[in-house]
Amino acid sequence: MTKDDRFCALILLGIAIATCLGSARHVVGTFNDPGPGFFPMVLGIVLGLLSFIILAGGIVAKRADPGQESAERCGRGRVSREALYVVASLVVFGFALVPLGYILTTLVVFAVLLRLVARLTWPMVVGGAAALALGSYLIFVTLLGVTLPQGLLGF
Amino acid sequence: MYGFQVALSFHNIVACFVGALLGTLVGVLPGLGPVATISILLPITLSMEPVTAIIMLAGIYYGAQYGGSITSILINVPGEATTVVTCIEGHQMALQGRAGPALGISAIGSFIGGTLSLVGIMFLAAPLASFALKFGPPEFTALIFLAITLITSMAVGSPIKGLATAALGMLTGVVGMDLGSGVPRFTFGIRALYDGVGLVPVIMGLFGIGEILTNVEEKSAPDIIKTKLNHIWPTRTDWLQSRLPILRGTVVGFFLGLIPGGGALISTFASYTLEKKISRHPEKFGHGAIEGLAGPETANNTGAQASFVPMLSLGLPSNVVTAILIGALVIHGVEPGPLMISTNPDIFWGVLVSMYIGNVMLLILNLPLIALWVQILRIPYKLLLPLIMLFCLVGVYSTNLNIFDVFVMIFFGIVGYLMHKFHYEPAPFVMGLVLCPIFENAFRQSLSLSDGSFLIFFNRPISAVLMICGLCLLASYLLPWCRRKIKVLQENACD
């Protein structure tokens, strides 16, 4: 927990500093005439203070019980392979949707997903992905009238 | 009466019905709580009339909450913090073969609580609306300050982390064109960001995708109780035992729901504690006491309903769900605020009455459908996951037909997942994001009014009271925290 706290606090501190620098590029203004950079500057300072508090808490906890540290760090921070697959397929979907069209993208991305995450057998994967792509197309486009990208194949 | 007219119009009844049904359906799905359900289903309401859309979203909300009760009772998985108490007593009842009455009494309790709180709201609305008219920029600044300190104080884990999350949410809300000067801020030259970061992709990312990523790592499959569900109607003794807890739950839920930052969550816990305290058989609690189920379930619903009052009358969300609903209102071009009861009475009364009708629907709809919901509970998560993902992707894309939103959703999905991993709650983030424009405006206007003096927040009675409450609350969790840390350091120095 303490290591996590220090790690998060540093990230928050980074965001806070970036925010303050970013706000300074706009007109910050004065208290009686706040400009567009004023509010983000205030937020940046507040966030910076909070991250200091969290950081201090993490450091104090580490000082108090240094041995606890190594026991708890492993495992918690690890990201599972499944989660990575899900993120990767989402990103691929995002990039492929417009150029390839909805049906093709869904077919390919979800076939991979069904195989890697749901661990279905290949026939199930093909059938499942096809059913998902065509079924959702029917529901969303034909039934609900949602506009989805046509892509190079025209559907 | 006007509300009944609005809520009983044909398409609003249909919206309410579909919302309650969809809400229950998705809420029953393992691993998806009410917030995730609303986030995922939000895009389908965006093409509707504002009243209809909010009625449907409200339907989704209490439908999902009822769905959460079903999962809590049958498989002991609370979809959200509000149903933790339901798990304690309801699941025990189910283990004793009394799942039917447990489900029945939660629906009936919710219905009774909903009916009574509607009457309460009717009496309260007019004075509240005239009170709200006294609000100027300083009052709003103070009110939002109080709301944020309240919501973070209720965050699971450390309130300081909650505050940091709320600040991050506000920062996200800053992105885009500045309303005062028209200057684009923090857009990094990306044209799609000029209008700000969309609420829909953010909440779908945080709650929909984030939840998927978290769930995909947890591999255990829940056990569903095989129990006969043929008698759902509670027995005479059940009635006698739950009669008073339902009434007390209504009162507790109603008043706690009205407070910003309150709502369903504290109401359930308060009601449970109350029932346990005054019960003649406190030893039965934890072993399937129907009083401990009826009270909190009623309070839960009543609190949720009452929390719509600050949202609709002040434009102030008291929890994530109402925050999302306010965001939806803004997307629909309705300005939530103190004038809403007078300018949009259809929304105010229509939504409140529709919640009542929705409860009736849940009652008639769900008692016979419980068997079906149980079947849905058996669907393995790995098969649901692609469906939910696809729904999120299509939903977020179709709102603006903009692929950029898909990436925003993915980004916040990762953020939500990491927040969960590092024990930060996403709820304050959404509050910050939704409240940011109102807060910034009110804050800047107040300072302009006062010529730069912060005393303006303390010179006016309403804002002074709100501000002092907020500051006391802030101090109440900052000071003990500091004291604890200093003590740790001192002990360490002694060693």
XYZ file of C-alpha atoms in Angstrom:
650
model
C 0.000 0.000 0.000
C 2.682 2.465 0.957
C 4.658 1.927 -2.210
C 1.481 2.284 -4.217
C 0.703 5.483 -2.365
C 4.063 6.993 -3.111
C 3.833 5.959 -6.746
C 0.350 7.455 -7.180
C 1.330 10.584 -5.291
C 4.241 11.173 -7.652
C 1.984 10.766 -10.670
C -0.549 13.160 -9.159
C 2.217 15.615 -8.369
C 3.392 15.399 -11.980
C -0.136 16.121 -13.205
C -0.417 19.019 -10.766
C 2.846 20.610 -11.941
C 1.906 20.113 -15.582
C -1.460 21.738 -14.875
C 0.092 24.762 -13.221
C 2.563 25.195 -16.083
C -0.252 24.761 -18.580
C -2.456 27.298 -16.795
C 0.380 29.791 -16.697
C 0.334 29.865 -20.493
C -3.160 31.380 -20.331
C -4.170 34.611 -18.678
C -4.361 33.712 -14.997
C -5.672 37.125 -14.005
C -6.036 38.376 -10.475
C -8.452 37.554 -7.674
C -10.798 40.343 -8.663
C -10.562 39.581 -12.362
C -9.897 35.856 -12.789
C -8.879 34.844 -16.305
C -9.177 31.521 -18.130
C -6.015 30.190 -16.472
C -7.176 31.056 -12.974
C -9.339 28.070 -12.100
C -7.001 25.390 -13.511
C -4.176 27.060 -11.592
C -6.153 26.794 -8.361
C -6.957 23.156 -9.150
C -3.317 22.421 -9.918
C -2.233 23.897 -6.594
C -4.920 21.976 -4.679
C -3.976 18.736 -6.424
C -0.311 19.412 -5.709
C -1.039 19.896 -2.004
C -3.101 16.719 -1.881
C -0.390 14.713 -3.611
C 2.110 16.035 -1.060
C -0.149 14.814 1.739
C -0.485 11.370 0.142
C 3.249 11.246 -0.500
C 4.032 12.231 3.071
C 1.629 9.557 4.311
C 3.371 6.954 2.182
C 6.821 7.995 3.401
C 5.726 8.013 7.040
C 4.247 4.551 6.679
C 7.455 3.320 5.084
C 9.586 4.727 7.918
C 7.293 3.151 10.463
C 7.454 -0.319 9.052
C 10.034 -0.853 6.335
C 9.693 -4.647 6.452
C 6.070 -4.590 5.440
C 7.034 -3.121 2.088
C 8.588 -6.105 0.354
C 5.901 -8.474 1.575
C 3.076 -6.673 -0.115
C 4.490 -5.320 -3.309
C 4.463 -8.396 -5.451
C 1.291 -9.385 -7.248
C -0.729 -6.294 -6.588
C 0.805 -4.163 -9.269
C 0.707 -6.877 -11.904
C -1.620 -6.437 -14.803
C -3.159 -9.674 -15.995
C -2.688 -10.868 -19.539
C -6.453 -10.898 -20.086
C -6.743 -7.231 -19.224
C -3.998 -6.432 -21.726
C -5.796 -8.431 -24.418
C -8.983 -6.508 -23.740
C -7.232 -3.141 -23.956
C -5.359 -4.187 -27.099
C -8.508 -5.342 -28.842
C -10.280 -2.118 -27.904
C -7.460 -0.049 -29.386
C -7.368 -2.151 -32.552
C -11.129 -1.793 -32.836
C -10.797 1.970 -32.542
C -8.194 2.192 -35.295
C -9.789 -0.316 -37.645
C -13.436 0.688 -37.359
C -13.475 3.531 -39.864
C -11.189 2.076 -42.560
C -12.433 -1.531 -42.377
C -16.085 -1.027 -41.550
C -18.124 -2.320 -38.637
C -18.793 -5.936 -39.585
C -15.262 -6.837 -40.596
C -13.684 -5.124 -37.583
C -16.096 -6.718 -35.140
C -15.592 -10.133 -36.715
C -11.823 -10.048 -36.470
C -11.427 -8.289 -33.127
C -14.016 -10.345 -31.318
C -12.766 -13.609 -32.789
C -9.401 -12.862 -31.228
C -11.055 -11.835 -27.976
C -13.242 -14.929 -27.762
C -10.210 -17.094 -28.348
C -7.782 -15.377 -25.987
C -10.024 -14.234 -23.167
C -13.082 -16.464 -23.219
C -10.889 -19.406 -24.367
C -13.491 -20.939 -26.625
C -12.687 -23.632 -29.168
C -12.019 -22.494 -32.749
C -15.402 -23.528 -34.209
C -17.116 -21.705 -31.335
C -14.871 -18.691 -31.888
C -15.752 -18.421 -35.567
C -19.428 -19.025 -34.976
C -19.560 -16.721 -31.982
C -17.745 -13.843 -33.671
C -19.891 -14.165 -36.792
C -23.072 -14.241 -34.741
C -21.904 -11.263 -32.711
C -20.931 -9.188 -35.763
C -24.018 -9.928 -37.842
C -26.446 -10.001 -34.940
C -25.280 -6.695 -33.503
C -25.314 -5.155 -36.997
C -28.920 -6.232 -37.421
C -29.910 -4.883 -34.022
C -28.000 -1.610 -34.108
C -28.190 -0.653 -37.763
C -31.324 -2.285 -39.103
C -33.456 -2.132 -35.989
C -32.227 0.925 -34.098
C -30.993 2.919 -37.089
C -27.522 3.602 -35.657
C -25.029 4.862 -38.217
C -21.872 2.768 -38.239
C -18.870 3.087 -40.560
C -19.232 1.227 -43.842
C -15.547 0.753 -44.554
C -13.911 -0.507 -47.715
C -16.234 -3.438 -48.304
C -19.329 -1.279 -48.159
C -20.896 -2.816 -45.057
C -51.111 15.875 -10.520
C -49.319 17.529 -13.385
C -46.561 14.991 -12.873
C -48.969 12.124 -13.353
C -50.088 13.691 -16.614
C -46.515 13.816 -17.875
C -45.447 10.451 -16.553
C -48.566 8.673 -17.740
C -48.274 9.838 -21.353
C -47.831 6.818 -23.556
C -44.201 7.170 -24.595
C -43.088 8.083 -21.100
C -44.725 4.968 -19.699
C -43.004 2.923 -22.360
C -39.671 4.619 -21.581
C -40.143 3.947 -17.906
C -41.048 0.329 -18.550
C -38.176 -0.303 -20.969
C -35.778 1.478 -18.629
C -36.820 -0.536 -15.601
C -36.652 -3.757 -17.587
C -33.265 -3.041 -19.179
C -31.946 -1.764 -15.886
C -32.939 -4.941 -14.092
C -31.548 -7.052 -16.925
C -28.132 -5.419 -16.933
C -28.131 -4.942 -13.163
C -28.611 -8.674 -12.719
C -25.604 -9.448 -14.889
C -22.783 -10.432 -12.603
C -20.241 -7.726 -11.922
C -22.301 -4.822 -13.217
C -23.715 -2.488 -10.597
C -26.246 0.312 -11.109
C -23.619 2.882 -12.074
C -22.069 0.655 -14.715
C -25.545 -0.162 -15.976
C -26.513 3.485 -16.387
C -23.182 4.282 -18.009
C -23.536 1.498 -20.534
C -27.144 2.286 -21.363
C -26.775 6.083 -21.403
C -26.216 6.445 -25.179
C -29.552 4.886 -26.079
C -31.422 7.679 -24.327
C -29.615 10.521 -26.041
C -31.874 10.659 -29.061
C -35.018 11.111 -26.967
C -36.874 14.096 -25.557
C -35.224 15.273 -22.321
C -38.142 14.247 -20.080
C -38.434 10.834 -21.666
C -34.678 10.310 -21.548
C -34.412 11.174 -17.869
C -37.459 9.061 -17.057
C -35.848 6.153 -18.847
C -32.499 6.700 -17.115
C -34.247 6.868 -13.777
C -36.004 3.632 -14.718
C -32.660 2.078 -15.542
C -31.334 3.277 -12.201
C -33.925 1.718 -9.945
C -34.234 -1.281 -12.220
C -30.503 -1.813 -11.832
C -30.799 -1.355 -8.115
C -33.441 -4.010 -7.961
C -31.265 -6.212 -10.145
C -28.511 -5.627 -7.611
C -30.784 -6.811 -4.839
C -31.447 -9.971 -6.805
C -27.751 -10.761 -7.213
C -27.093 -9.913 -3.582
C -29.797 -12.189 -2.297
C -29.165 -15.074 -4.638
C -25.404 -15.135 -5.084
C -24.142 -12.871 -2.323
C -22.419 -10.517 -4.766
C -23.234 -6.887 -4.031
C -23.314 -5.027 -7.313
C -22.596 -1.854 -5.381
C -21.992 -0.648 -1.879
C -25.695 0.043 -1.376
C -26.570 -3.630 -1.502
C -23.916 -4.806 0.933
C -26.516 -4.905 3.675
C -28.900 -6.793 1.413
C -26.206 -9.420 1.080
C -25.901 -9.812 4.827
C -29.522 -10.595 5.604
C -30.984 -11.421 2.203
C -28.442 -14.058 1.319
C -28.887 -15.697 4.692
C -32.624 -15.834 4.056
C -31.961 -17.395 0.663
C -29.725 -19.995 2.274
C -32.650 -20.893 4.517
C -34.770 -21.429 1.417
C -36.569 -18.125 1.756
C -35.175 -16.339 -1.291
C -38.688 -15.723 -2.579
C -39.961 -13.701 0.381
C -36.611 -11.896 0.540
C -36.976 -10.724 -3.040
C -40.636 -10.010 -2.504
C -40.158 -7.880 0.575
C -37.413 -5.797 -1.069
C -39.723 -4.976 -3.957
C -42.682 -4.245 -1.717
C -40.615 -2.214 0.726
C -39.193 -0.166 -2.133
C -42.689 0.418 -3.414
C -44.082 1.584 -0.092
C -41.049 3.762 0.568
C -41.316 5.240 -2.906
C -44.977 6.080 -2.428
C -44.471 7.796 0.892
C -41.408 9.736 -0.183
C -43.279 11.048 -3.213
C -45.867 12.541 -0.893
C -43.066 14.051 1.164
C -41.422 15.559 -1.882
C -44.704 17.135 -2.971
C -44.856 19.088 0.265
C -41.210 20.006 0.097
C -40.894 21.076 -3.510
C -42.465 24.516 -3.292
C -40.524 25.812 -0.255
C -37.347 24.282 -1.647
C -37.803 26.009 -4.977
C -38.299 29.425 -3.365
C -35.328 28.780 -1.101
C -33.214 27.863 -4.112
C -34.044 31.207 -5.721
C -32.008 32.937 -3.030
C -28.893 31.227 -4.358
C -26.308 33.399 -6.054
C -22.785 32.501 -7.229
C -21.254 32.450 -3.712
C -23.974 30.108 -2.445
C -23.406 27.765 -5.351
C -19.665 27.773 -4.814
C -20.193 26.931 -1.158
C -22.797 24.282 -1.920
C -20.595 22.510 -4.445
C -17.648 22.735 -2.071
C -19.788 21.069 0.594
C -21.084 18.450 -1.827
C -17.572 17.494 -2.864
C -16.273 17.249 0.681
C -19.332 15.151 1.561
C -18.922 12.789 -1.344
C -15.222 12.303 -0.694
C -15.798 11.735 2.985
C -17.983 8.832 1.993
C -15.492 7.438 -0.496
C -14.176 4.011 0.314
C -10.600 4.268 1.500
C -9.000 7.590 2.242
C -10.973 10.826 1.836
C -7.762 12.571 0.773
C -7.518 10.249 -2.183
C -11.179 10.998 -2.852
C -10.413 14.721 -2.928
C -7.497 14.163 -5.276
C -9.778 12.167 -7.568
C -12.379 14.930 -7.496
C -9.673 17.466 -8.389
C -8.612 15.268 -11.317
C -12.218 15.104 -12.456
C -12.471 18.896 -12.290
C -9.277 19.198 -14.295
C -10.784 16.974 -16.945
C -13.802 19.270 -16.896
C -11.575 22.293 -17.535
C -10.451 20.903 -20.896
C -12.043 22.743 -23.792
C -13.223 26.237 -24.592
C -13.332 28.601 -21.612
C -16.888 29.892 -21.324
C -15.825 33.338 -20.160
C -13.191 34.181 -22.733
C -13.554 31.608 -25.515
C -9.928 30.555 -25.099
C -9.314 26.822 -25.661
C -7.618 25.300 -22.630
C -5.611 22.067 -22.402
C -6.772 20.903 -25.819
C -3.262 20.070 -27.068
C -4.326 21.271 -30.487
C -6.881 18.453 -30.796
C -9.988 19.904 -32.416
C -12.274 17.250 -30.891
C -11.336 18.522 -27.436
C -12.544 22.093 -28.059
C -16.008 21.128 -26.811
C -14.486 19.526 -23.755
C -14.107 15.888 -22.798
C -17.471 14.207 -23.339
C -19.235 12.855 -20.289
C -20.497 9.745 -22.084
C -17.088 8.357 -23.103
C -15.635 9.193 -19.687
C -18.247 7.388 -17.636
C -18.526 4.509 -20.077
C -14.771 4.168 -19.819
C -14.515 4.516 -16.048
C -17.444 2.298 -15.166
C -18.077 0.125 -18.234
C -14.609 -0.672 -19.582
C -12.956 -0.230 -16.191
C -15.321 -2.764 -14.689
C -14.674 -5.206 -17.532
C -10.916 -4.952 -17.030
C -11.275 -5.464 -13.291
C -13.666 -8.368 -13.646
C -11.658 -10.187 -16.277
C -8.925 -10.640 -13.692
C -11.155 -12.099 -11.045
C -11.684 -15.647 -12.035
C -13.955 -17.079 -9.396
C -17.418 -18.017 -10.535
C -20.171 -17.273 -8.036
C -22.408 -20.027 -6.741
C -26.074 -19.561 -7.270
C -28.369 -21.028 -4.728
C -30.659 -23.646 -6.059
C -33.808 -22.714 -4.315
C -37.441 -22.947 -5.095
C -38.858 -19.588 -5.987
C -42.476 -20.566 -6.136
C -43.632 -18.566 -3.167
C -42.573 -14.988 -3.478
C -45.316 -13.369 -1.505
C -44.154 -12.875 2.104
C -46.045 -14.640 4.850
C -48.194 -12.958 7.473
C -45.404 -13.062 10.050
C -43.001 -11.576 7.504
C -45.435 -8.736 7.050
C -45.826 -8.072 10.723
C -42.077 -8.151 11.204
C -41.262 -5.855 8.317
C -44.106 -3.360 8.648
C -42.351 -0.997 11.024
C -38.848 -1.384 9.540
C -40.298 -0.352 6.185
C -41.824 2.779 7.682
C -38.649 3.653 9.578
C -36.590 2.912 6.468
C -38.737 5.381 4.567
C -38.146 8.174 7.058
C -34.408 7.502 7.309
C -33.993 7.188 3.546
C -36.020 10.268 2.794
C -34.125 12.682 5.007
C -30.684 11.292 4.338
C -31.437 11.280 0.631
C -32.141 15.002 0.653
C -28.657 15.881 1.907
C -26.093 16.418 -0.845
C -23.636 13.564 -0.638
C -26.302 11.391 0.938
C -28.642 9.223 -1.050
C -28.950 5.510 -1.144
C -25.656 4.508 0.415
C -25.748 6.023 3.891
C -29.488 5.493 4.072
C -29.084 1.731 3.869
C -26.382 1.596 6.478
C -28.213 4.009 8.774
C -31.405 2.012 8.494
C -29.638 -1.279 9.139
C -27.907 0.092 12.225
C -31.188 1.550 13.453
C -33.063 -1.726 13.019
C -30.352 -3.647 14.779
C -30.290 -1.160 17.662
C -33.996 -1.178 18.386
C -34.645 -4.823 17.607
C -35.671 -7.062 20.473
C -33.667 -9.850 18.904
C -30.431 -8.243 17.734
C -28.813 -11.693 17.761
C -30.908 -12.651 14.743
C -29.183 -10.017 12.638
C -26.652 -11.563 10.312
C -28.644 -14.766 10.221
C -31.447 -13.775 7.906
C -33.490 -11.274 9.898
C -36.191 -9.956 7.634
C -36.253 -6.640 9.529
C -32.628 -6.094 8.540
C -33.575 -6.589 4.922
C -36.865 -4.722 4.734
C -35.617 -1.535 6.411
C -32.441 -0.983 4.380
C -34.037 -2.029 1.090
C -36.756 0.540 1.661
C -34.285 3.187 2.763
C -32.176 2.432 -0.290
C -35.000 3.159 -2.671
C -36.409 6.102 -0.764
C -32.959 7.639 -0.446
C -32.341 7.231 -4.152
C -35.656 8.887 -4.909
C -35.135 11.715 -2.433
C -31.653 12.359 -3.853
C -33.382 13.403 -7.073
C -34.758 16.435 -5.235
C -31.443 18.308 -4.781
C -30.524 17.220 -8.275
C -33.679 18.526 -9.916
C -34.134 21.600 -7.734
C -30.567 22.849 -7.249
C -28.867 21.080 -10.127
C -26.657 19.486 -7.550
C -25.839 15.815 -7.763
C -25.664 14.030 -4.446
C -24.126 10.864 -5.823
C -22.616 9.473 -9.013
C -25.916 8.433 -10.485
C -27.475 11.862 -10.162
C -24.188 13.331 -11.430
C -24.549 11.247 -14.567
C -28.189 12.296 -14.890
C -27.227 15.965 -14.626
C -24.666 15.382 -17.329
C -27.408 13.824 -19.437
C -29.663 16.848 -18.838
C -26.886 19.171 -19.953
C -26.360 17.089 -23.092
C -30.079 17.510 -23.739
C -29.698 21.264 -23.405
C -31.581 21.554 -20.115
C -29.868 23.760 -17.570
C -30.296 22.103 -14.188
C -30.524 24.661 -11.417
C -32.778 26.444 -8.974
C -35.104 27.549 -11.745
C -35.852 24.070 -12.933
C -39.058 23.534 -10.961
C -40.501 26.674 -12.528
C -38.990 26.480 -16.029
C -39.161 22.721 -16.564
C -41.925 21.492 -14.290
C -42.476 18.599 -16.690
C -39.035 17.244 -15.913
C -39.245 17.787 -12.168
C -42.674 16.293 -11.594
C -42.616 13.882 -14.512
C -39.437 12.225 -13.301
C -40.545 12.005 -9.683
C -43.920 10.526 -10.541
C -42.367 8.179 -13.072
C -40.151 6.803 -10.314
C -43.292 5.952 -8.457
C -44.830 4.297 -11.487
C -41.554 2.540 -12.113
C -41.760 1.024 -8.658
C -45.223 -0.313 -9.404
C -43.876 -1.762 -12.627
C -40.959 -3.386 -10.879
C -43.382 -4.934 -8.475
C -45.652 -6.436 -11.102
C -42.887 -7.134 -13.558
C -40.240 -8.664 -11.395
C -42.096 -10.987 -9.163
C -43.035 -13.258 -12.077
C -39.749 -12.649 -13.889
C -37.417 -13.621 -11.081
C -37.038 -17.097 -12.496
C -35.802 -15.569 -15.738
C -33.308 -13.311 -13.934
C -31.939 -16.343 -12.160
C -31.261 -17.934 -15.529
C -29.402 -14.825 -16.656
C -27.289 -14.991 -13.552
C -25.965 -18.304 -14.772
C -24.387 -16.852 -17.937
C -20.616 -17.089 -17.546
C -18.859 -13.724 -17.420
C -16.390 -14.560 -20.160
C -19.261 -14.807 -22.616
C -20.908 -11.631 -21.389
C -17.724 -9.663 -21.642
C -17.611 -9.423 -25.452
C -21.266 -8.399 -25.494
C -20.763 -5.639 -22.941
C -17.626 -4.479 -24.733
C -19.354 -4.313 -28.074
C -22.241 -2.439 -26.539
C -19.868 0.123 -25.041
C -17.993 0.544 -28.318
C -21.086 0.984 -30.454
C -22.783 3.123 -27.814
C -19.933 5.553 -27.457
C -19.284 5.801 -31.175
C -22.903 6.329 -32.114
C -23.420 9.249 -29.700
C -21.356 11.638 -31.811
C -20.234 9.419 -34.685
C -16.739 10.340 -33.666
C -13.989 7.763 -33.386
C -12.100 10.070 -31.022
C -14.711 9.325 -28.352
C -13.850 5.637 -28.590
C -10.266 6.423 -27.679
C -11.367 8.713 -24.860
C -13.419 5.811 -23.533
C -10.496 3.402 -23.782
C -8.234 5.895 -22.016
C -10.647 6.348 -19.138
C -11.246 2.604 -19.066
C -7.567 2.171 -18.288
C -7.739 5.016 -15.777
C -10.730 3.363 -14.078
C -8.935 0.037 -13.967
C -5.814 1.583 -12.429
C -7.913 3.536 -9.941
C -9.469 0.291 -8.807
C -6.052 -1.325 -8.506
C -4.677 1.521 -6.417
C -7.826 1.934 -4.311
C -9.007 5.236 -5.723
C -12.731 5.563 -6.249
C -14.035 6.797 -9.606
C -17.203 8.341 -8.132
C -15.632 11.655 -6.991
C -14.018 11.939 -10.417
C -17.404 12.013 -12.128
C -18.722 14.487 -9.565
C -15.764 16.749 -10.263
C -16.191 16.477 -14.005
C -19.903 17.253 -13.937
C -19.682 20.041 -11.386
C -16.606 21.708 -12.869
C -18.326 24.161 -15.243
C -20.913 25.238 -12.644
C -18.268 25.491 -9.955
C -15.770 27.440 -12.028
C -18.418 29.875 -13.183
C -19.818 30.420 -9.704
C -16.339 30.758 -8.226
C -15.139 33.295 -10.783
C -18.353 35.286 -10.617
C -18.235 35.388 -6.825
C -14.691 36.699 -6.880
C -15.573 39.322 -9.479
C -18.569 40.359 -7.372
C -16.496 40.731 -4.241
C -13.580 42.413 -5.977
C -11.304 39.515 -5.193
C -12.189 39.034 -1.550
C -12.812 35.510 -0.278
C -14.917 36.971 2.513
C -17.887 36.957 0.159
C -18.355 33.262 0.941
C -18.691 34.040 4.639
C -20.599 37.324 4.515
C -23.807 35.859 3.216
C -25.723 33.649 5.672
C -26.546 30.660 3.438
C -23.129 30.408 1.876
C -21.431 30.940 5.231
C -23.300 28.023 6.796
C -22.543 25.765 3.831
C -18.906 26.824 3.703
C -18.375 26.297 7.421
C -19.995 22.855 7.241
C -17.667 21.966 4.374
C -14.583 23.248 6.168
C -15.490 21.422 9.383
C -15.941 18.244 7.420
C -12.610 18.742 5.717
C -10.933 19.332 9.058
C -12.698 16.315 10.539
C -10.795 13.981 8.307
C -7.600 15.890 7.738
C -6.765 16.460 11.413
C -7.114 12.876 12.699
C -5.112 11.741 9.703
C -2.250 14.143 10.524
C -2.372 13.186 14.178
C -2.124 9.504 13.290
C 0.859 10.043 11.045
C 2.643 12.202 13.614
C 2.053 9.523 16.233
C 3.535 6.898 13.950
C 6.609 9.087 13.469
C 6.992 9.708 17.186
C 6.736 6.036 18.047
C 9.274 5.368 15.384
C 11.667 7.942 16.803
C 11.377 6.329 20.226
C 12.304 2.864 18.947
